[in-house]
Amino acid sequence: MSPLFATTLPRINLIGNPSDIYGGSGLGFPIWNWQAKVFLDPSFSSTEEIPLLKAARIVFSQLHFIKEEFGLRFISNIPLQAGLAGSSALVMAALRVMGEAHGYKWTWRSLADATLTVEQAQLGIIAGPMDRWIQAQENFLWMDFSENKTEVLPMSILPPLRVLIPSKPGRPSGTVHAPIMERWSRGDSLVKDIMEAYGPLVKQARSALLAGDISSLAECMDRNFELRASLFSIHEEDQSVINLCRQHGTAAKLCGSGGAVLALKKGKEGWNALEMEAKSAGITVVEPQLFKEVS
């Protein structure tokens, strides 16, 4: 068997997270700044695989017979625990390369579902489909999780954005979601009301994007964070980055469950002042790369 590899990109949840776990809706897109790459290597021992890749192997073996000996090793430069879906990127890349090696044809949906199965069933992570749908399609998507629908939107309608990443890693997403999922399971009315509020917000943001209404989109981003903060515990480091963005007239929300913050300028002023203060505080500022560079 020849050595093979597959890659998966991180993603940005623009609006709607974390309602996907609760049958909500969302907008999100992949970025090309980083990637997770998983190698299927006949010379590498499977006993040396990290738990994420071991779990991916188990799920793939339930879908397709594996007869060759190989190991899965990886390289990833996606920032650790930054809320950019780095873990699901590794799992999906592993499933992709095993599929390629064994002639197993994934649809985007079967790949996304298998990735979620690895994380939920094998690793006990509380997660939803949003990240995996974006990563499997590698497109800017509008998503309806109650009706299992997606629509591809043009990347060109996205305004200039920045991603701010604190020096300290965020918390694992599963630990963030566990207490809220428990309340949801008990029928907590506050959790239900807040998750239902994301639906109109996603609709408003989608309309704003298509109309080029940056001001309205900025309001949606700020509202998305406020909804989350009314229910979830916000890490002190995350809140400080949000506060910094707002001090500079910038809408801000978490890209995922914590760590990376997505920022959108409300006015016509540039990014220099925010970037300089952020960097002096040890915060990495990145412009999302929306398209693959052509070599």
Short mmCIF file of C-alpha atoms in Angstrom, two decimals:
data_model
loop_
_atom_site.label_atom_id
_atom_site.label_comp_id
_atom_site.label_asym_id
_atom_site.label_seq_id
_atom_site.Cartn_x
_atom_site.Cartn_y
_atom_site.Cartn_z
CA MET A 1 0.00 0.00 0.00
CA SER A 2 1.46 3.37 -1.01
CA PRO A 3 1.62 6.10 1.64
CA LEU A 4 -1.38 8.42 1.32
CA PHE A 5 -2.61 11.52 3.10
CA ALA A 6 -5.75 13.63 3.32
CA THR A 7 -6.40 17.08 4.75
CA THR A 8 -9.23 18.93 6.45
CA LEU A 9 -9.57 22.65 7.12
CA PRO A 10 -10.56 24.53 10.27
CA ARG A 11 -13.81 26.44 10.20
CA ILE A 12 -15.36 29.70 11.40
CA ASN A 13 -18.88 29.66 12.81
CA LEU A 14 -20.22 33.06 11.74
CA ILE A 15 -23.71 33.00 13.24
CA GLY A 16 -25.80 30.36 14.98
CA ASN A 17 -23.35 28.45 17.16
CA PRO A 18 -24.07 26.56 19.36
CA SER A 19 -27.70 26.04 18.28
CA ASP A 20 -26.74 23.22 15.88
CA ILE A 21 -26.59 20.76 18.79
CA TYR A 22 -30.23 21.62 19.52
CA GLY A 23 -31.66 21.48 16.00
CA GLY A 24 -31.05 25.14 15.17
CA SER A 25 -29.45 26.82 12.16
CA GLY A 26 -26.21 28.52 11.29
CA LEU A 27 -23.80 30.22 8.91
CA GLY A 28 -20.17 29.19 8.67
CA PHE A 29 -17.19 28.79 6.38
CA PRO A 30 -13.79 27.02 6.18
CA ILE A 31 -10.51 28.89 6.13
CA TRP A 32 -7.20 28.02 4.48
CA ASN A 33 -4.84 29.56 7.04
CA TRP A 34 -4.16 26.16 8.61
CA GLN A 35 -4.91 22.50 7.99
CA ALA A 36 -4.86 19.07 9.59
CA LYS A 37 -3.12 16.39 7.54
CA VAL A 38 -3.38 12.66 8.32
CA PHE A 39 -1.07 10.11 6.71
CA LEU A 40 -1.93 6.45 6.19
CA ASP A 41 1.50 4.89 6.60
CA PRO A 42 2.17 1.12 6.26
CA SER A 43 5.46 1.60 8.13
CA PHE A 44 3.81 3.28 11.14
CA SER A 45 2.40 1.18 14.00
CA SER A 46 -1.28 1.54 14.85
CA THR A 47 -0.35 1.19 18.52
CA GLU A 48 1.25 4.65 18.32
CA GLU A 49 -1.92 6.39 17.11
CA ILE A 50 -3.44 9.15 19.19
CA PRO A 51 -6.97 8.46 20.60
CA LEU A 52 -8.71 10.60 17.96
CA LEU A 53 -7.20 8.55 15.14
CA LYS A 54 -7.78 5.22 16.92
CA ALA A 55 -11.44 6.15 17.27
CA ALA A 56 -11.64 7.11 13.58
CA ARG A 57 -10.18 3.72 12.65
CA ILE A 58 -12.84 1.92 14.73
CA VAL A 59 -15.72 3.76 13.06
CA PHE A 60 -14.28 3.27 9.58
CA SER A 61 -13.83 -0.46 10.23
CA GLN A 62 -17.56 -0.64 11.03
CA LEU A 63 -18.31 0.74 7.56
CA HIS A 64 -15.69 -1.06 5.47
CA PHE A 65 -13.46 -4.11 5.92
CA ILE A 66 -9.83 -3.28 6.66
CA LYS A 67 -7.35 -6.01 5.75
CA GLU A 68 -4.05 -4.15 5.41
CA GLU A 69 -1.77 -3.21 8.28
CA PHE A 70 -1.12 0.51 8.59
CA GLY A 71 -0.82 3.31 11.08
CA LEU A 72 -2.27 6.81 11.09
CA ARG A 73 0.01 9.73 11.88
CA PHE A 74 -0.71 13.42 11.58
CA ILE A 75 0.59 16.93 11.17
CA SER A 76 -1.64 19.84 12.14
CA ASN A 77 -0.93 23.54 12.51
CA ILE A 78 -4.48 24.42 13.56
CA PRO A 79 -4.14 26.30 16.89
CA LEU A 80 -4.77 23.99 19.84
CA GLN A 81 -8.11 24.32 21.66
CA ALA A 82 -8.87 27.59 19.90
CA GLY A 83 -12.45 26.78 18.91
CA LEU A 84 -11.53 26.24 15.27
CA ALA A 85 -12.62 22.57 15.06
CA GLY A 86 -9.08 21.20 15.07
CA SER A 87 -10.15 17.87 16.58
CA SER A 88 -12.88 17.19 14.04
CA ALA A 89 -10.42 18.19 11.31
CA LEU A 90 -8.08 15.39 12.40
CA VAL A 91 -10.90 12.86 12.58
CA MET A 92 -12.27 13.82 9.17
CA ALA A 93 -8.84 13.76 7.54
CA ALA A 94 -8.31 10.25 8.95
CA LEU A 95 -11.65 9.06 7.58
CA ARG A 96 -10.87 10.63 4.22
CA VAL A 97 -7.49 8.96 3.84
CA MET A 98 -8.81 5.56 4.95
CA GLY A 99 -11.64 5.90 2.44
CA GLU A 100 -9.20 6.75 -0.33
CA ALA A 101 -6.94 3.82 0.51
CA HIS A 102 -9.81 1.33 0.56
CA GLY A 103 -11.89 2.61 -2.34
CA TYR A 104 -14.68 3.78 -0.05
CA LYS A 105 -16.63 6.68 -1.55
CA TRP A 106 -17.79 9.26 0.94
CA THR A 107 -20.64 11.67 0.30
CA TRP A 108 -20.22 14.93 2.18
CA ARG A 109 -23.06 13.92 4.49
CA SER A 110 -21.79 10.41 5.23
CA LEU A 111 -18.34 11.85 5.97
CA ALA A 112 -19.77 14.49 8.30
CA ASP A 113 -21.97 11.93 10.06
CA ALA A 114 -19.10 9.48 10.50
CA THR A 115 -16.91 12.23 11.95
CA LEU A 116 -19.63 13.12 14.45
CA THR A 117 -20.05 9.44 15.35
CA VAL A 118 -16.34 9.17 16.11
CA GLU A 119 -16.51 12.13 18.46
CA GLN A 120 -19.85 11.35 20.10
CA ALA A 121 -19.96 7.56 20.28
CA GLN A 122 -16.27 6.71 20.56
CA LEU A 123 -14.90 9.68 22.48
CA GLY A 124 -17.96 10.87 24.41
CA ILE A 125 -17.68 14.45 23.13
CA ILE A 126 -20.85 16.55 23.11
CA ALA A 127 -20.88 18.11 19.66
CA GLY A 128 -23.21 19.05 16.83
CA PRO A 129 -23.14 18.77 13.03
CA MET A 130 -22.27 22.38 12.15
CA ASP A 131 -18.47 22.09 12.09
CA ARG A 132 -18.53 18.77 10.25
CA TRP A 133 -20.96 19.95 7.56
CA ILE A 134 -18.72 22.94 6.81
CA GLN A 135 -15.53 20.86 6.83
CA ALA A 136 -17.00 18.11 4.67
CA GLN A 137 -18.31 20.52 2.01
CA GLU A 138 -15.50 23.10 2.27
CA ASN A 139 -17.92 25.87 1.34
CA PHE A 140 -19.57 28.89 2.95
CA LEU A 141 -22.86 27.38 4.12
CA TRP A 142 -26.25 28.33 5.40
CA MET A 143 -27.46 25.33 7.40
CA ASP A 144 -30.81 24.26 8.82
CA PHE A 145 -30.26 21.40 11.26
CA SER A 146 -33.92 20.71 11.97
CA GLU A 147 -34.65 20.00 8.30
CA ASN A 148 -31.16 18.79 7.32
CA LYS A 149 -30.74 21.42 4.59
CA THR A 150 -27.75 23.41 3.39
CA GLU A 151 -27.22 26.16 0.84
CA VAL A 152 -23.84 27.21 -0.53
CA LEU A 153 -23.25 30.96 -0.37
CA PRO A 154 -20.52 32.84 -2.26
CA MET A 155 -17.43 33.61 -0.20
CA SER A 156 -17.31 36.98 -1.95
CA ILE A 157 -20.22 38.31 0.15
CA LEU A 158 -18.17 38.04 3.36
CA PRO A 159 -16.84 41.39 4.62
CA PRO A 160 -13.26 41.85 5.91
CA LEU A 161 -12.85 39.89 9.14
CA ARG A 162 -10.15 39.11 11.67
CA VAL A 163 -9.59 36.16 13.99
CA LEU A 164 -8.00 36.91 17.36
CA ILE A 165 -6.41 34.02 19.27
CA PRO A 166 -5.33 34.45 22.91
CA SER A 167 -2.03 33.00 24.08
CA LYS A 168 -3.76 30.56 26.46
CA PRO A 169 -5.73 27.66 24.91
CA GLY A 170 -9.49 27.59 25.38
CA ARG A 171 -11.46 24.82 27.05
CA PRO A 172 -12.38 21.55 25.28
CA SER A 173 -15.76 22.03 23.62
CA GLY A 174 -17.29 18.94 25.21
CA THR A 175 -16.77 20.28 28.72
CA VAL A 176 -18.34 23.60 27.70
CA HIS A 177 -21.49 21.97 26.32
CA ALA A 178 -22.05 19.22 28.91
CA PRO A 179 -23.91 21.23 31.60
CA ILE A 180 -26.13 23.00 29.04
CA MET A 181 -27.01 19.72 27.34
CA GLU A 182 -27.98 18.30 30.73
CA ARG A 183 -30.31 21.24 31.31
CA TRP A 184 -31.77 20.85 27.81
CA SER A 185 -32.43 17.17 28.50
CA ARG A 186 -34.35 18.15 31.64
CA GLY A 187 -36.54 20.50 29.58
CA ASP A 188 -35.06 23.74 30.92
CA SER A 189 -37.22 26.54 29.46
CA LEU A 190 -34.38 29.11 29.44
CA VAL A 191 -32.15 26.88 27.35
CA LYS A 192 -35.03 26.23 24.95
CA ASP A 193 -35.89 29.93 24.60
CA ILE A 194 -32.30 30.97 23.94
CA MET A 195 -31.73 28.25 21.35
CA GLU A 196 -34.94 29.24 19.57
CA ALA A 197 -33.71 32.86 19.45
CA TYR A 198 -30.83 31.83 17.17
CA GLY A 199 -33.18 30.97 14.30
CA PRO A 200 -34.36 34.55 13.56
CA LEU A 201 -30.81 35.78 14.16
CA VAL A 202 -29.36 33.49 11.49
CA LYS A 203 -32.11 34.56 9.08
CA GLN A 204 -31.35 38.24 9.74
CA ALA A 205 -27.61 37.70 9.27
CA ARG A 206 -28.11 35.84 6.00
CA SER A 207 -30.26 38.67 4.65
CA ALA A 208 -27.69 41.22 5.79
CA LEU A 209 -24.88 39.38 4.02
CA LEU A 210 -26.79 39.12 0.76
CA ALA A 211 -27.69 42.82 0.95
CA GLY A 212 -24.17 43.92 1.88
CA ASP A 213 -25.50 45.40 5.13
CA ILE A 214 -22.39 45.23 7.32
CA SER A 215 -23.98 47.18 10.17
CA SER A 216 -26.80 44.67 10.51
CA LEU A 217 -24.40 41.75 10.30
CA ALA A 218 -22.29 43.31 13.06
CA GLU A 219 -25.38 43.58 15.26
CA CYS A 220 -26.09 39.91 14.64
CA MET A 221 -22.56 38.92 15.65
CA ASP A 222 -22.77 40.89 18.89
CA ARG A 223 -26.20 39.44 19.60
CA ASN A 224 -24.90 35.92 18.95
CA PHE A 225 -22.31 36.41 21.69
CA GLU A 226 -24.80 37.94 24.11
CA LEU A 227 -27.15 34.98 23.68
CA ARG A 228 -24.30 32.61 24.39
CA ALA A 229 -23.09 34.60 27.40
CA SER A 230 -26.61 34.57 28.88
CA LEU A 231 -26.41 30.78 29.12
CA PHE A 232 -22.80 29.62 28.97
CA SER A 233 -19.93 30.48 31.28
CA ILE A 234 -17.51 32.67 29.32
CA HIS A 235 -13.84 32.14 30.05
CA GLU A 236 -12.11 35.25 31.43
CA GLU A 237 -9.55 35.21 28.62
CA ASP A 238 -12.29 35.04 25.96
CA GLN A 239 -14.22 37.89 27.54
CA SER A 240 -11.13 40.09 27.64
CA VAL A 241 -10.63 39.63 23.88
CA ILE A 242 -14.30 40.40 23.23
CA ASN A 243 -14.00 43.54 25.37
CA LEU A 244 -10.87 44.63 23.51
CA CYS A 245 -12.65 44.30 20.16
CA ARG A 246 -15.62 46.32 21.36
CA GLN A 247 -13.38 49.06 22.71
CA HIS A 248 -12.18 49.48 19.12
CA GLY A 249 -15.68 49.67 17.61
CA THR A 250 -15.64 46.07 16.43
CA ALA A 251 -18.37 43.44 16.57
CA ALA A 252 -17.07 40.23 18.13
CA LYS A 253 -18.13 36.68 18.90
CA LEU A 254 -16.52 33.32 19.54
CA CYS A 255 -15.56 31.26 16.50
CA GLY A 256 -16.51 28.09 18.36
CA SER A 257 -16.69 27.14 22.03
CA GLY A 258 -13.90 29.43 23.15
CA GLY A 259 -10.37 30.52 22.34
CA ALA A 260 -10.60 32.25 18.97
CA VAL A 261 -12.72 35.38 18.52
CA LEU A 262 -14.15 36.57 15.21
CA ALA A 263 -14.12 40.35 14.69
CA LEU A 264 -15.93 42.62 12.20
CA LYS A 265 -15.35 46.37 11.93
CA LYS A 266 -18.56 48.38 12.31
CA GLY A 267 -17.19 51.61 10.83
CA LYS A 268 -14.78 52.64 8.09
CA GLU A 269 -11.67 52.88 10.27
CA GLY A 270 -8.96 50.31 9.70
CA TRP A 271 -7.65 47.45 11.80
CA ASN A 272 -4.30 48.94 12.83
CA ALA A 273 -5.20 50.17 16.31
CA LEU A 274 -6.91 46.94 17.31
CA GLU A 275 -4.15 44.78 15.85
CA MET A 276 -1.40 46.75 17.62
CA GLU A 277 -3.08 46.59 21.04
CA ALA A 278 -3.96 42.91 20.59
CA LYS A 279 -0.41 41.97 19.64
CA SER A 280 1.01 43.90 22.59
CA ALA A 281 -1.24 41.75 24.82
CA GLY A 282 0.09 38.54 23.28
CA ILE A 283 -2.99 37.97 21.11
CA THR A 284 -2.42 36.63 17.60
CA VAL A 285 -4.42 38.47 14.92
CA VAL A 286 -5.10 36.66 11.64
CA GLU A 287 -6.98 37.61 8.50
CA PRO A 288 -9.05 34.58 7.45
CA GLN A 289 -7.85 33.11 4.16
CA LEU A 290 -11.07 32.33 2.30
CA PHE A 291 -9.59 30.73 -0.80
CA LYS A 292 -6.85 28.22 -1.48
CA GLU A 293 -3.71 29.84 -2.76
CA VAL A 294 -2.92 28.87 -6.35
CA SER A 295 0.75 27.92 -6.67
#
